[in-house]
């Protein structure tokens, strides 16, 4: 149940993020739904393909699919001023999706019996896959490639889980890891932390 709730949080955050980006780029009705759904589910699909695990198709996601569609529908009827405001602050919904999916990806890999490297890889792909898909389809530079520290936090969630430092069967510890990754991502955004080593040479 706790894992389902974590996935639900991630799906809602990324579906909303994808819909907002689509509308800010003036996508039509169909395009908004496609981008929202792709953002919500691409990470898990990419992860399963990379790990050679059976892929659960989007239309087989059950309640998660219907929740994503509902969130996109609500966002689609936002006034234009709301859309522009949400797009400027989309980093927050993106951070929620990144953190929740990174933890969910780690849990998935652990359940499949993958070693540390596989757990970190699953966290990375699940956490950033949806955001990359959203940005590429919207013809934007993916956040993971140019903005503040992003993918490292997803890998960090996988590292902590894969090392066995946390018991993800514990709801408190699982959500504690989610909150830590979320705070680190937002902190790196507000503090302007980057992985561009050339910036250190200029100091």
Coordinates of C-alpha atoms in Angstrom, one line a residue:
X1 CA 0.0 0.0 0.0
X2 CA 2.8 2.4 0.9
X3 CA 4.5 1.7 -2.4
X4 CA 1.3 2.3 -4.3
X5 CA 0.8 5.6 -2.6
X6 CA 4.4 6.6 -3.4
X7 CA 3.8 5.7 -7.1
X8 CA 0.5 7.7 -7.0
X9 CA 2.3 10.8 -5.7
X10 CA 4.8 10.5 -8.5
X11 CA 2.3 9.9 -11.2
X12 CA 0.2 12.9 -10.1
X13 CA 3.2 15.2 -9.9
X14 CA 4.6 14.2 -13.3
X15 CA 1.2 14.1 -15.1
X16 CA 0.5 17.6 -13.8
X17 CA 4.0 18.8 -14.8
X18 CA 3.7 17.4 -18.3
X19 CA 0.3 18.9 -18.8
X20 CA 1.5 22.4 -17.7
X21 CA 4.5 22.2 -20.0
X22 CA 2.3 21.1 -22.9
X23 CA -0.1 24.0 -22.4
X24 CA 2.7 26.5 -22.0
X25 CA 4.0 25.3 -25.3
X26 CA 0.5 25.7 -26.8
X27 CA -0.1 22.0 -27.4
X28 CA -3.6 21.1 -28.4
X29 CA -6.0 18.9 -26.4
X30 CA -4.5 15.6 -27.7
X31 CA -1.0 16.8 -27.3
X32 CA -1.5 17.8 -23.7
X33 CA -2.8 14.4 -22.8
X34 CA 0.0 12.6 -24.7
X35 CA 2.7 14.7 -23.0
X36 CA 1.1 14.4 -19.6
X37 CA 0.8 10.6 -19.8
X38 CA 4.3 10.2 -21.3
X39 CA 5.8 12.2 -18.4
X40 CA 4.0 10.1 -15.8
X41 CA 4.8 6.7 -17.2
X42 CA 7.9 6.9 -19.4
X43 CA 10.4 6.5 -16.6
X44 CA 9.0 3.2 -15.5
X45 CA 8.8 1.9 -19.0
X46 CA 12.4 3.0 -19.8
X47 CA 13.6 1.4 -16.6
X48 CA 11.9 -2.0 -17.3
X49 CA 13.3 -2.1 -20.8
X50 CA 16.8 -1.3 -19.6
X51 CA 16.6 -3.9 -16.9
X52 CA 15.1 -6.5 -19.1
X53 CA 12.0 -6.7 -16.9
X54 CA 8.5 -7.2 -18.5
X55 CA 7.0 -3.8 -19.4
X56 CA 3.5 -2.9 -18.0
X57 CA 1.9 -0.9 -20.8
X58 CA 0.4 2.5 -20.0
X59 CA -3.2 1.3 -20.6
X60 CA -2.5 -1.6 -18.1
X61 CA -1.6 0.8 -15.2
X62 CA -5.1 0.6 -13.8
X63 CA -6.0 3.3 -11.2
X64 CA -2.7 5.1 -11.9
X65 CA -3.7 5.7 -15.5
X66 CA -7.1 7.1 -14.6
X67 CA -5.6 9.3 -11.9
X68 CA -3.1 10.7 -14.5
X69 CA -5.9 11.4 -17.0
X70 CA -8.0 13.1 -14.2
X71 CA -5.0 15.3 -13.2
X72 CA -4.4 16.3 -16.9
X73 CA -8.0 17.1 -17.4
X74 CA -8.1 19.4 -14.4
X75 CA -4.9 21.1 -15.5
X76 CA -6.2 21.5 -19.0
X77 CA -9.0 23.9 -17.9
X78 CA -6.7 26.2 -15.9
X79 CA -6.7 29.8 -17.0
X80 CA -3.8 30.9 -19.1
X81 CA -2.4 33.0 -16.3
X82 CA -2.4 30.0 -14.0
X83 CA -0.6 27.9 -16.6
X84 CA 2.2 30.5 -17.0
X85 CA 2.6 30.8 -13.2
X86 CA 2.7 27.0 -12.8
X87 CA 5.3 26.7 -15.6
X88 CA 7.6 29.1 -13.9
X89 CA 7.4 27.1 -10.7
X90 CA 7.2 23.7 -12.3
X91 CA 10.5 22.8 -10.7
X92 CA 8.5 22.0 -7.5
X93 CA 6.2 19.4 -9.1
X94 CA 9.1 18.0 -11.0
X95 CA 11.0 17.6 -7.8
X96 CA 8.2 15.7 -6.2
X97 CA 7.9 13.4 -9.2
X98 CA 11.7 12.9 -9.3
X99 CA 11.9 12.1 -5.6
X100 CA 8.9 9.8 -5.5
X101 CA 9.9 7.9 -8.6
X102 CA 13.5 7.5 -7.5
X103 CA 12.4 5.9 -4.3
X104 CA 9.8 3.8 -6.1
X105 CA 12.4 2.7 -8.6
X106 CA 14.8 1.6 -5.9
X107 CA 12.0 -0.4 -4.2
X108 CA 11.2 -2.0 -7.5
X109 CA 14.8 -3.1 -8.2
X110 CA 15.2 -4.4 -4.7
X111 CA 12.0 -6.5 -5.1
X112 CA 13.5 -7.9 -8.3
X113 CA 16.7 -8.9 -6.6
X114 CA 19.1 -6.5 -8.3
X115 CA 22.4 -5.6 -6.8
X116 CA 23.5 -2.1 -5.8
X117 CA 24.4 -1.0 -9.3
X118 CA 21.0 -2.2 -10.6
X119 CA 19.2 -0.4 -7.8
X120 CA 20.9 2.9 -8.5
X121 CA 20.3 2.5 -12.2
X122 CA 16.6 1.8 -11.6
X123 CA 16.3 4.8 -9.4
X124 CA 18.0 7.0 -11.9
X125 CA 15.9 5.9 -14.9
X126 CA 12.6 5.9 -13.0
X127 CA 13.3 9.3 -11.5
X128 CA 14.5 11.2 -14.5
X129 CA 13.0 9.3 -17.4
X130 CA 9.7 11.1 -17.3
X131 CA 11.2 14.5 -17.1
X132 CA 13.6 13.9 -19.9
X133 CA 10.7 12.6 -22.1
X134 CA 8.6 15.6 -21.3
X135 CA 11.4 18.1 -22.1
X136 CA 12.5 16.3 -25.3
X137 CA 8.9 16.2 -26.6
X138 CA 8.4 19.8 -25.7
X139 CA 11.6 20.7 -27.5
X140 CA 13.2 22.0 -24.3
X141 CA 16.7 21.2 -23.0
X142 CA 16.2 18.4 -20.4
X143 CA 16.7 19.7 -16.8
X144 CA 18.9 16.7 -16.1
X145 CA 21.5 18.0 -18.6
X146 CA 21.9 21.6 -17.7
X147 CA 20.1 22.7 -14.5
X148 CA 21.1 22.4 -10.8
X149 CA 22.1 18.9 -9.4
X150 CA 19.3 16.7 -10.5
X151 CA 20.0 13.1 -11.4
X152 CA 22.6 12.7 -8.6
X153 CA 19.8 12.8 -6.0
X154 CA 17.9 10.1 -7.8
X155 CA 21.0 7.9 -7.8
X156 CA 21.6 8.8 -4.2
X157 CA 18.2 7.3 -3.3
X158 CA 19.2 4.1 -5.1
X159 CA 22.5 4.1 -3.3
X160 CA 21.0 4.4 0.2
X161 CA 18.4 1.8 -0.6
X162 CA 20.8 -0.6 -2.3
X163 CA 23.3 -0.4 0.6
X164 CA 20.6 -1.5 2.9
X165 CA 21.0 1.6 5.1
X166 CA 17.2 2.0 5.2
X167 CA 14.4 -0.6 5.5
X168 CA 12.0 0.4 2.7
X169 CA 9.5 -1.9 4.2
X170 CA 9.2 0.7 6.9
X171 CA 6.7 3.4 5.8
X172 CA 8.4 6.0 8.0
X173 CA 11.9 5.3 6.5
X174 CA 10.6 5.1 3.0
X175 CA 8.8 8.5 3.2
X176 CA 11.8 9.9 5.1
X177 CA 14.0 9.1 2.2
X178 CA 11.5 10.7 -0.2
X179 CA 11.4 13.9 1.9
X180 CA 15.3 14.0 2.1
X181 CA 15.6 13.6 -1.7
X182 CA 12.9 16.2 -2.3
X183 CA 14.6 18.7 0.0
X184 CA 18.0 18.1 -1.5
X185 CA 16.7 18.7 -5.0
X186 CA 14.9 21.9 -4.0
X187 CA 17.9 23.0 -2.0
X188 CA 20.2 22.5 -5.0
X189 CA 17.7 24.6 -7.0
X190 CA 17.6 27.5 -4.6
X191 CA 21.3 27.4 -3.8
X192 CA 22.3 27.0 -7.4
X193 CA 24.4 23.9 -6.9
X194 CA 25.8 22.6 -10.2
X195 CA 28.1 19.8 -11.4
X196 CA 29.9 22.1 -13.8
X197 CA 33.5 21.8 -12.5
X198 CA 34.6 24.7 -14.6
X199 CA 32.7 26.9 -12.2
X200 CA 35.1 25.9 -9.5
X201 CA 38.1 26.8 -11.6
X202 CA 36.8 30.4 -11.9
X203 CA 36.5 30.8 -8.1

